[in-house]
Structures are given as C-alpha cells and as structure tokens.
PDB file of C-alpha atoms in Angstrom:
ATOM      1  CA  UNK E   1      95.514 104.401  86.434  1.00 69.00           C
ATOM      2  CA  UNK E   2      96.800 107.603  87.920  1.00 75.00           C
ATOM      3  CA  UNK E   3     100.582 107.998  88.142  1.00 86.00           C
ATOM      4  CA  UNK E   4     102.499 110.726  90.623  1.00 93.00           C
ATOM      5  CA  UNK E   5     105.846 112.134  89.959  1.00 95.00           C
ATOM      6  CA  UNK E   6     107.360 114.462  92.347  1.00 96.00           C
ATOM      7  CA  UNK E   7     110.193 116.093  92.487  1.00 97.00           C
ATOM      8  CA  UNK E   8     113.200 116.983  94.099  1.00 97.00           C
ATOM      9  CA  UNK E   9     113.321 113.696  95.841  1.00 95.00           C
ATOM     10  CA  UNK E  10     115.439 115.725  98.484  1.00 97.00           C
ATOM     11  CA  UNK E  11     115.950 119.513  99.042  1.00 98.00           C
ATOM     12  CA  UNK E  12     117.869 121.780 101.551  1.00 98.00           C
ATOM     13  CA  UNK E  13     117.206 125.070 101.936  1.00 97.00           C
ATOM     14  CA  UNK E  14     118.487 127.600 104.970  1.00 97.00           C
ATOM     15  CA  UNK E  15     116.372 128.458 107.526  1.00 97.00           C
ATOM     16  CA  UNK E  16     114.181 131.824 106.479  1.00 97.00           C
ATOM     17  CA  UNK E  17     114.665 130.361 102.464  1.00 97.00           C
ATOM     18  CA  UNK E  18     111.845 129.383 100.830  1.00 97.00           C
ATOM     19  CA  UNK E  19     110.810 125.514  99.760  1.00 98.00           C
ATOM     20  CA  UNK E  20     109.315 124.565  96.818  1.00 98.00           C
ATOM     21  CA  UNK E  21     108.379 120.912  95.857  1.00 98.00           C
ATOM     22  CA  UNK E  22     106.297 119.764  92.838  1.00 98.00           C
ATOM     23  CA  UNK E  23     104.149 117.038  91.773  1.00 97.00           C
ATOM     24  CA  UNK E  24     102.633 115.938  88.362  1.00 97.00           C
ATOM     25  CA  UNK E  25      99.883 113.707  87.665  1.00 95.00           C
ATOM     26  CA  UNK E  26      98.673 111.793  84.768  1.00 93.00           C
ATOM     27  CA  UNK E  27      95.176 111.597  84.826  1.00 89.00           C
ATOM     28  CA  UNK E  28      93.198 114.569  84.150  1.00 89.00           C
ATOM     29  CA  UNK E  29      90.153 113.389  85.961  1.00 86.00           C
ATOM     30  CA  UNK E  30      92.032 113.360  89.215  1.00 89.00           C
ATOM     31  CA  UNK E  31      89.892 116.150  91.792  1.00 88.00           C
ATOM     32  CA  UNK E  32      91.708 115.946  95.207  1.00 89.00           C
ATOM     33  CA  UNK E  33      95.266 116.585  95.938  1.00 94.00           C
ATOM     34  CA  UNK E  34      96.371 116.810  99.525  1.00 94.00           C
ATOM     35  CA  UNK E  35      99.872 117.298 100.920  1.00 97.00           C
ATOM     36  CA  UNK E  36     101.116 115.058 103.865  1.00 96.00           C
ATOM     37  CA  UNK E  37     104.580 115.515 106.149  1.00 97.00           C
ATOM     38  CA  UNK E  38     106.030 113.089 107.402  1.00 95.00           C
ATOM     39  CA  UNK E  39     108.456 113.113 110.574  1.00 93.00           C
ATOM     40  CA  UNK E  40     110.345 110.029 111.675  1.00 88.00           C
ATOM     41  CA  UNK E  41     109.024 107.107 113.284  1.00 85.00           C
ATOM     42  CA  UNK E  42     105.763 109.212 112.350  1.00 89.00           C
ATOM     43  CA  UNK E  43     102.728 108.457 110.656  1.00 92.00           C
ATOM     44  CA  UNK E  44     102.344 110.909 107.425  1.00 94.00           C
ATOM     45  CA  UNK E  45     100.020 113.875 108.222  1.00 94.00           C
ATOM     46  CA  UNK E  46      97.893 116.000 106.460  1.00 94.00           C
ATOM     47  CA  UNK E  47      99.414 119.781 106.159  1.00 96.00           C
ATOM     48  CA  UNK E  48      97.073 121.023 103.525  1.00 96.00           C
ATOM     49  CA  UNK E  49      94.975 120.078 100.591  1.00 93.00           C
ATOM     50  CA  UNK E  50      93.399 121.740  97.349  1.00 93.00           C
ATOM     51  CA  UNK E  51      90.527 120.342  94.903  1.00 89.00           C
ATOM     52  CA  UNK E  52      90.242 120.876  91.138  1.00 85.00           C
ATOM     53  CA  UNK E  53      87.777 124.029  91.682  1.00 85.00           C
ATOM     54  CA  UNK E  54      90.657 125.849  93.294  1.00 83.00           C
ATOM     55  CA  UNK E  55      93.643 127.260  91.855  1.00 90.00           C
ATOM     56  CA  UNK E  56      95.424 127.940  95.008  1.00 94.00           C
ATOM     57  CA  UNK E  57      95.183 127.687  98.946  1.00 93.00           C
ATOM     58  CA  UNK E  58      97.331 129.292 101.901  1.00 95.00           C
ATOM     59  CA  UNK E  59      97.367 128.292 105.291  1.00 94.00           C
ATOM     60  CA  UNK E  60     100.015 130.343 107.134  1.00 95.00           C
ATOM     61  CA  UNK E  61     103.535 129.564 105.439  1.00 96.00           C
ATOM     62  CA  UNK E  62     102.498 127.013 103.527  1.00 98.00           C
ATOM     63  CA  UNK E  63     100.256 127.245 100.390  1.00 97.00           C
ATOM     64  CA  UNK E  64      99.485 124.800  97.476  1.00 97.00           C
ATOM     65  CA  UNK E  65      98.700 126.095  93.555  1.00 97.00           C
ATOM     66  CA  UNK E  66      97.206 123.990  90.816  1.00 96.00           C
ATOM     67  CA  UNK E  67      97.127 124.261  87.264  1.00 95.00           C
ATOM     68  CA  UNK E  68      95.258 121.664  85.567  1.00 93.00           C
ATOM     69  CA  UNK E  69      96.173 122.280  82.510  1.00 93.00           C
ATOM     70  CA  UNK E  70      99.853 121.066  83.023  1.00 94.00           C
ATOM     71  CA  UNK E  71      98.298 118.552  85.330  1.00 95.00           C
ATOM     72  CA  UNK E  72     100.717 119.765  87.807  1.00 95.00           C
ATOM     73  CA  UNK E  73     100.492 121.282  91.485  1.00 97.00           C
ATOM     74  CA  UNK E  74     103.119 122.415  93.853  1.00 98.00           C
ATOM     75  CA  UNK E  75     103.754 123.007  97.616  1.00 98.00           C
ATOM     76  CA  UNK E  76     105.365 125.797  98.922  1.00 98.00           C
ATOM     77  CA  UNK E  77     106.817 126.612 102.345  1.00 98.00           C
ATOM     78  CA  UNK E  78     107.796 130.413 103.358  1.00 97.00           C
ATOM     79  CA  UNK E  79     110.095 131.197 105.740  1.00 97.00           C
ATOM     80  CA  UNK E  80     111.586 127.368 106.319  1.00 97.00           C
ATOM     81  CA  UNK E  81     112.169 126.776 110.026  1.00 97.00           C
ATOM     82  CA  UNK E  82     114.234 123.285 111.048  1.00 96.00           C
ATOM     83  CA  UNK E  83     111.375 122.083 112.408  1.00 96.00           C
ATOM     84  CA  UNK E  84     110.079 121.583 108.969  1.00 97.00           C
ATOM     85  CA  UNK E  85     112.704 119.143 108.030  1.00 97.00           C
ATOM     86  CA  UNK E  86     110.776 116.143 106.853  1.00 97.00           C
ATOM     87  CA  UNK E  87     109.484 113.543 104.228  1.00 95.00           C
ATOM     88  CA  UNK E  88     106.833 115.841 102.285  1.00 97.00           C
ATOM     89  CA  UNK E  89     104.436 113.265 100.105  1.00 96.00           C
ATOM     90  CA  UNK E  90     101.623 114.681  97.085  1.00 96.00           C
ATOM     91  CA  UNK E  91      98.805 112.703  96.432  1.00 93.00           C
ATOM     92  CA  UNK E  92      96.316 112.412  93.971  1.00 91.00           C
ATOM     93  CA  UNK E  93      92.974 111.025  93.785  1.00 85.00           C
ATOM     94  CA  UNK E  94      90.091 110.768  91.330  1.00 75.00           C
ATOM     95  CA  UNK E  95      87.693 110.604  94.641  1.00 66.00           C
ATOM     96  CA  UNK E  96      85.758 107.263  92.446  1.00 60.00           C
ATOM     97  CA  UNK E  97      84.220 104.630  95.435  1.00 53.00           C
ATOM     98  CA  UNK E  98      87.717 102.999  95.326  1.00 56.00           C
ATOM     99  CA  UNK E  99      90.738 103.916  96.552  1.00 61.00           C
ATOM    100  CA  UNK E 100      92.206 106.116  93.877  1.00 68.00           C
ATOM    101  CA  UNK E 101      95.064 108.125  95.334  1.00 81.00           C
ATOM    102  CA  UNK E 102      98.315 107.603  94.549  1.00 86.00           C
ATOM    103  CA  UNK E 103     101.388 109.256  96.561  1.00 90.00           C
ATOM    104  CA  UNK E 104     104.928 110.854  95.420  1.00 93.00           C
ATOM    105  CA  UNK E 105     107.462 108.903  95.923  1.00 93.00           C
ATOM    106  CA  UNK E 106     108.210 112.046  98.842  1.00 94.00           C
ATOM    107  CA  UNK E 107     110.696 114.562  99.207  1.00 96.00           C
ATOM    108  CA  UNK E 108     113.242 114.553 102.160  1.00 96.00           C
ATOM    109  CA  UNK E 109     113.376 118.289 103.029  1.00 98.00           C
ATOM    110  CA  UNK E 110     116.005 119.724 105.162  1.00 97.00           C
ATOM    111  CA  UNK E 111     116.353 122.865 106.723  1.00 97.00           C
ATOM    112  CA  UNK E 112     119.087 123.755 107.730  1.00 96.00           C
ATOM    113  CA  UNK E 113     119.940 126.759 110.883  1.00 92.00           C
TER     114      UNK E 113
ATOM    115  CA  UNK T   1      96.863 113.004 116.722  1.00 83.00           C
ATOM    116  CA  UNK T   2      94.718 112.150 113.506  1.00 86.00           C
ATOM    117  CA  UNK T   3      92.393 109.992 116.058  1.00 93.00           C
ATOM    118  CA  UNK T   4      93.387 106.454 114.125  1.00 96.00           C
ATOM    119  CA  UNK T   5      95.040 103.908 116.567  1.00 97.00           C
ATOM    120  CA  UNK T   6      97.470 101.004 115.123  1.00 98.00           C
ATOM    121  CA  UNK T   7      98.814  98.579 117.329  1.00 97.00           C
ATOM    122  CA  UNK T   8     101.441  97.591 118.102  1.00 97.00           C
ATOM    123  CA  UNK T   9     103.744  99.699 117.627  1.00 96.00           C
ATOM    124  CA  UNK T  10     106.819  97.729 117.185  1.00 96.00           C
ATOM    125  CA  UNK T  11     107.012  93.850 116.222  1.00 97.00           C
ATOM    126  CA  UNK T  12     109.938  91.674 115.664  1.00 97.00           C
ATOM    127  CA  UNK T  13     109.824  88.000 114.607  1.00 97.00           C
ATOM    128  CA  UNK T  14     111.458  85.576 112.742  1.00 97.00           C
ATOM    129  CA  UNK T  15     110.777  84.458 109.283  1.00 97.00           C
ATOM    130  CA  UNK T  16     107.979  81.772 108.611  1.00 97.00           C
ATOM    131  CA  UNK T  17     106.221  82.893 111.008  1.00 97.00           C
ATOM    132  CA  UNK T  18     102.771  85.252 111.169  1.00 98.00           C
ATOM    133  CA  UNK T  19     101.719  88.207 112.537  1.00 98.00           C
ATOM    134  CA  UNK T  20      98.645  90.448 112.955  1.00 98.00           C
ATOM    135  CA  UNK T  21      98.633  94.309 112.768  1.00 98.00           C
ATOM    136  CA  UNK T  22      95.463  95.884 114.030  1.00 98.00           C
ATOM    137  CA  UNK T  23      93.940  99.164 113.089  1.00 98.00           C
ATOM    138  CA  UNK T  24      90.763 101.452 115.011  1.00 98.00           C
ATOM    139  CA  UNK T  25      89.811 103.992 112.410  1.00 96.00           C
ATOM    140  CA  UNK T  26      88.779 107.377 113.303  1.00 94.00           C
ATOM    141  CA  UNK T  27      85.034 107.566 115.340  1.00 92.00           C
ATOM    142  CA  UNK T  28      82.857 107.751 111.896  1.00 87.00           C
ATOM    143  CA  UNK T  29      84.882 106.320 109.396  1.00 90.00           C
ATOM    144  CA  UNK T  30      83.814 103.844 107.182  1.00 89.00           C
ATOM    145  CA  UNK T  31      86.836 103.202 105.353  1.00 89.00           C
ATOM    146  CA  UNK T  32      90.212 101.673 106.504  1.00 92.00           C
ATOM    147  CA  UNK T  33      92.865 101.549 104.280  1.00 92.00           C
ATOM    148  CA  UNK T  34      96.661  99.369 104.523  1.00 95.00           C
ATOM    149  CA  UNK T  35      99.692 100.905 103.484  1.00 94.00           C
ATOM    150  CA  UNK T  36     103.189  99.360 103.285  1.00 94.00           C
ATOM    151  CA  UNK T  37     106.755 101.843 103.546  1.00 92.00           C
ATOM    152  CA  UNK T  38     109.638 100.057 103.149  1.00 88.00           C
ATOM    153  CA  UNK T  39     112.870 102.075 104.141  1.00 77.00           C
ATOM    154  CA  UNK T  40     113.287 105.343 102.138  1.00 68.00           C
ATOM    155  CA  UNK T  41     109.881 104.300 100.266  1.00 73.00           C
ATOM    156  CA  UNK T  42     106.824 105.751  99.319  1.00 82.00           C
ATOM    157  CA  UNK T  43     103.904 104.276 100.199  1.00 88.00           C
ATOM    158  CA  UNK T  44     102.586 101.368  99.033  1.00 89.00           C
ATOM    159  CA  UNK T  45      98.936 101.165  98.881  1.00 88.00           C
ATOM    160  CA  UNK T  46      97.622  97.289  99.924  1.00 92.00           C
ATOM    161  CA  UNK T  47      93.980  97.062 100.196  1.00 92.00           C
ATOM    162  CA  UNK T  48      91.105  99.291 101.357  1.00 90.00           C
ATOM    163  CA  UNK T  49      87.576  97.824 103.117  1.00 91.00           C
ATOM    164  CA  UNK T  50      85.009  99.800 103.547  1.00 88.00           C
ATOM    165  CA  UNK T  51      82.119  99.476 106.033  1.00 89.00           C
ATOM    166  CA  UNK T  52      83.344  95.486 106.312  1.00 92.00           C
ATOM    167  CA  UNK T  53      83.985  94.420 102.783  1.00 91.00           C
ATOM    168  CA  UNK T  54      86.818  95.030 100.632  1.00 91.00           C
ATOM    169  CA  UNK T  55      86.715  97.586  98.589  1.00 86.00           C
ATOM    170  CA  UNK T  56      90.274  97.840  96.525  1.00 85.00           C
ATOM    171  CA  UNK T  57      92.974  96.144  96.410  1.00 87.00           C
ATOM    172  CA  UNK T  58      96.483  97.303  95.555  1.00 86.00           C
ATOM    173  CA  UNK T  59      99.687  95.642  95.672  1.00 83.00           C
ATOM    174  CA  UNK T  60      99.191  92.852  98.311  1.00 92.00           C
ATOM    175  CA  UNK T  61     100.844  89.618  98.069  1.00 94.00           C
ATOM    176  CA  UNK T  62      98.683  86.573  98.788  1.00 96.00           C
ATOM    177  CA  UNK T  63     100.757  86.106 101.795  1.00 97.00           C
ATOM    178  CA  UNK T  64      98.854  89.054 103.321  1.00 97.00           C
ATOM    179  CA  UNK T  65      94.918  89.065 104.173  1.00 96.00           C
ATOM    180  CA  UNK T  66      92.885  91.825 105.591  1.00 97.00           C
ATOM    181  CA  UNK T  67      89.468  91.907 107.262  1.00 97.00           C
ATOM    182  CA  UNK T  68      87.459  94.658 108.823  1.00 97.00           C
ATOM    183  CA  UNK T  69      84.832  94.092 111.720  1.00 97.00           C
ATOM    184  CA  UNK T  70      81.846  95.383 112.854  1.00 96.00           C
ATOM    185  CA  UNK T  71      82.957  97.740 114.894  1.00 95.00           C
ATOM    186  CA  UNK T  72      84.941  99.075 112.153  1.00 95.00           C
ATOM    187  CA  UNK T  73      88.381  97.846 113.252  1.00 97.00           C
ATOM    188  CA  UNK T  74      90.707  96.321 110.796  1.00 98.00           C
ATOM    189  CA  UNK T  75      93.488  93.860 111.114  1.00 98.00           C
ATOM    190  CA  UNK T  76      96.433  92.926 108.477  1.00 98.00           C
ATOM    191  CA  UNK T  77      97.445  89.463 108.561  1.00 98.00           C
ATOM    192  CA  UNK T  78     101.108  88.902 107.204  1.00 98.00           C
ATOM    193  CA  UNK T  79     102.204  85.084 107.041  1.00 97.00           C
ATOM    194  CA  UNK T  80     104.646  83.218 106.192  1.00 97.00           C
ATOM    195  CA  UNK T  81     106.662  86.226 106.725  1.00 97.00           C
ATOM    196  CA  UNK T  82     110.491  86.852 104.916  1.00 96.00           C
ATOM    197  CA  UNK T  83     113.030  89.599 105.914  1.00 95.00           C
ATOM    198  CA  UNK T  84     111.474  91.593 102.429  1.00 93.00           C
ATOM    199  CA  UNK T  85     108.232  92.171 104.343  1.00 95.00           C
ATOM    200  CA  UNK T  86     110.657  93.901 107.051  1.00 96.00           C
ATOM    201  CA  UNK T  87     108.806  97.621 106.638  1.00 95.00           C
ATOM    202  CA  UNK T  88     106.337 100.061 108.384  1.00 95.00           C
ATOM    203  CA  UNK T  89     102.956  99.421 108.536  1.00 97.00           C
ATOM    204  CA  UNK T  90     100.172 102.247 107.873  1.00 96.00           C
ATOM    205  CA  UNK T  91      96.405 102.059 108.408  1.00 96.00           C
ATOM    206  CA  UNK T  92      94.442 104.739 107.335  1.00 94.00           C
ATOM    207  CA  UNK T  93      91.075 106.212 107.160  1.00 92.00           C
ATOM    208  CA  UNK T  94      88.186 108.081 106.089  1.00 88.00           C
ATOM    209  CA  UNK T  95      84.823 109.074 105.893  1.00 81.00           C
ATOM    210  CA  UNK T  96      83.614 106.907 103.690  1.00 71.00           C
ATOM    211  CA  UNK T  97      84.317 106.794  99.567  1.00 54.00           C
ATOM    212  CA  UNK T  98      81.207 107.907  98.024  1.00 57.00           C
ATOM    213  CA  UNK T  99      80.674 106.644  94.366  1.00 50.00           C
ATOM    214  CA  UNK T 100      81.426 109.626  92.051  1.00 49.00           C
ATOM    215  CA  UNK T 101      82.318 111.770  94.944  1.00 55.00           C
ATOM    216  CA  UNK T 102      85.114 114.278  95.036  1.00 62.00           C
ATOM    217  CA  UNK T 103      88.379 112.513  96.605  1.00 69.00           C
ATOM    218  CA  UNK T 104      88.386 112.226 100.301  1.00 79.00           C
ATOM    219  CA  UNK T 105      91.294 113.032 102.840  1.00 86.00           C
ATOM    220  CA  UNK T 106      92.912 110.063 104.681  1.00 89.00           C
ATOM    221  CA  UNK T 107      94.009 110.435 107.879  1.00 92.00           C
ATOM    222  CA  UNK T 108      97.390 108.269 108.860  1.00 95.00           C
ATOM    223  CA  UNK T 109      98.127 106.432 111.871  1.00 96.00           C
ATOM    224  CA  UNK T 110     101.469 106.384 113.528  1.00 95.00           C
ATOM    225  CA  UNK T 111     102.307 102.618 111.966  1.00 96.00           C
ATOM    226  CA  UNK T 112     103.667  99.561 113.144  1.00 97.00           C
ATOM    227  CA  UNK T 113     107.263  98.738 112.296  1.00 96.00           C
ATOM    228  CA  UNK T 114     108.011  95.464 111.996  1.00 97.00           C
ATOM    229  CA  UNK T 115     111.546  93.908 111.764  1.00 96.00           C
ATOM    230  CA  UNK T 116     111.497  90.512 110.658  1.00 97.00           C
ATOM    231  CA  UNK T 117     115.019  88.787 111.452  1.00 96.00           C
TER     232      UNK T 117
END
C-alpha cells in the first residue's frame, strides 16, 4: 500500500521567513495530494491540494509543487506569520473506491515574532 | 467550519467501560470516515462506510465497531475501553469514493477527545 514520509517533523522559522515542508510517497499510482493544518484542540483542515495533472498550485502565500518523478511534493509558506504556527499533515491517495490516503506523520511548525 | 459535526466533544470514563462517538457528515456526503490521533500522532485511519456499508477498514481493533445510518450519520463504538484508547477522535467525510476516480478531499471534524482514566 501507499506509504508517506514527511519531513521536518518540526520547523521554526521567523516571522516574514519562508517555510518549506516535504512529503514523499511510494506508490506511483497515487493522483491526489492535499495539505491539511492543524491548530490545537482543532480538527485538521484543508489549506490546499494538487492532483497528478498539475505540477504546481498557489493560493496566496501558500503553494504546493509536485514532481512525480521523485514521487515527491512539497508545501511552501511565504511570508510566515505566527498565526501559522501549527501541525501541517500531506496526504496521499490513489482516489480507488476505498479509502486510499495515507497522512505524514505532520510537521509542528512554529513561527516565531 | 468544514460543515461535519462530531459529538461530543469531550468524554471521560473509566476503563471497561463503553462509549459511543457520533459523527453527521457534510449535507451530500456519502462517505464517513474514523480516524484515531493519539498525542503527538498522526492519524490513524480506522474504517470508512460509505452510503451505509463499510467500505475499508484500517487499523481498528475488534474492540471498536462502526455503523452508518440512513440518514448518513455514523457512530464509533469503543468498548471495553483501556487508558491506550485515551486519544482524539476524527470523523471525516466526502463526496462519495467513486471506483477508479481521482482521489477525493476529506473534510475533518473538530474530534472528540476522550480521556479514559
């Protein structure tokens, strides 16, 4: 089945800096890969997602690229503000009738003012 | 607000004993899905129904059961509970998981955390 690494498994970065976290994935298949934060005492939620057709996606400060080549895909965040300070998960999924996606183990981002 | 509802949200009780987590997926989903996060975890996928029957199942023990009703809501049924089960609680959903389909987006609710003591 599909495996997810991700790494750093925590990161701090000064406010204005820029974040960078990155995820690999095993299977090759795999067509969906979304990007969740998650606050505390929070359920995770969906920031931004990219599919295999797409080799990169922006939305405001944050933007996702993909190479699926190196089966790998990456999350960056521009201009870090402490509100961003969170548990950042990647997920893959091979979008089969089942539930395929498999999550990071997260990253614990801090930014700090 | 991601529109999915989980109730309650807090739960303490004492080993042995059993507990029910319920779930309301988003209006139009077909698909509910159970996560467990244990502190400074990932998350854990448990099983997934979808329309009423189950679908997938992940790393549930055989303490745990799951059922999803008509109207779509789900519940998670924990017994015979130990202080290892101590953890948050995620439903999820979405639209529905179409065979051969591209992956679908899930969409989190805010957990129950319970604290078995």
């Amino acid at each position: 089945g599909e495996n997810v690494e991700q790494h750093p498994s925590t990161l701090s970065v000064q406010e204005g800096d820029s974040a960078v976290i990155k995820c690999t994935y095993s299977d090759s298949a795999s067509n969906y890969f979304p990007w969740y934060k998650q606050e505390l005492g929070k359920g995770p939620q969906l920031i931004i997602d990219i599919r295999s057709n797409v080799g990169e996606k922006k939305d405001q400060r944050i933007a996702v690229t993909l190479n699926k080549t190196a089966k790998h895909f990456s999350l960056h965040i521009t201009e870090t503000q402490p509100e961003d300070s969170a548990v950042y998960f990647c997920a893959a999924s091979l979008g089969v009738s089942s539930n395929d996606m498999r999550f990071g183990a997260g990253t614990r981002l801090t930014v700090k003012p | 607000d991601s529109g999915v509802t989980q109730t309650p949200k807090h739960l303490i009780t004492a080993t042995g004993q059993r507990v029910t987590l319920r779930c309301s997926p988003r209006s139009g989903d077909l698909s509910v899905y159970w996560y467990q996060q244990s502190l400074d975890q990932g998350l854990q996928f448990l099983i997934q129904y979808y329309n009423g029957e189950e679908r997938a199942k992940g790393n549930i023990l055989e303490r745990f059961s799951a059922q999803q009703f008509p109207d779509l809501h789900s519940e998670l049924n924990l017994s015979s509970l130990e202080l290892g089960d101590s953890a948050l609680y995620f439903c999820a959903s979405s639209v529905s998981p179409l065979a051969g389909g591209p992956g679908e987006t899930q969409y989190f609710g805010p957990g129950t955390r319970l604290l078995v003591l």
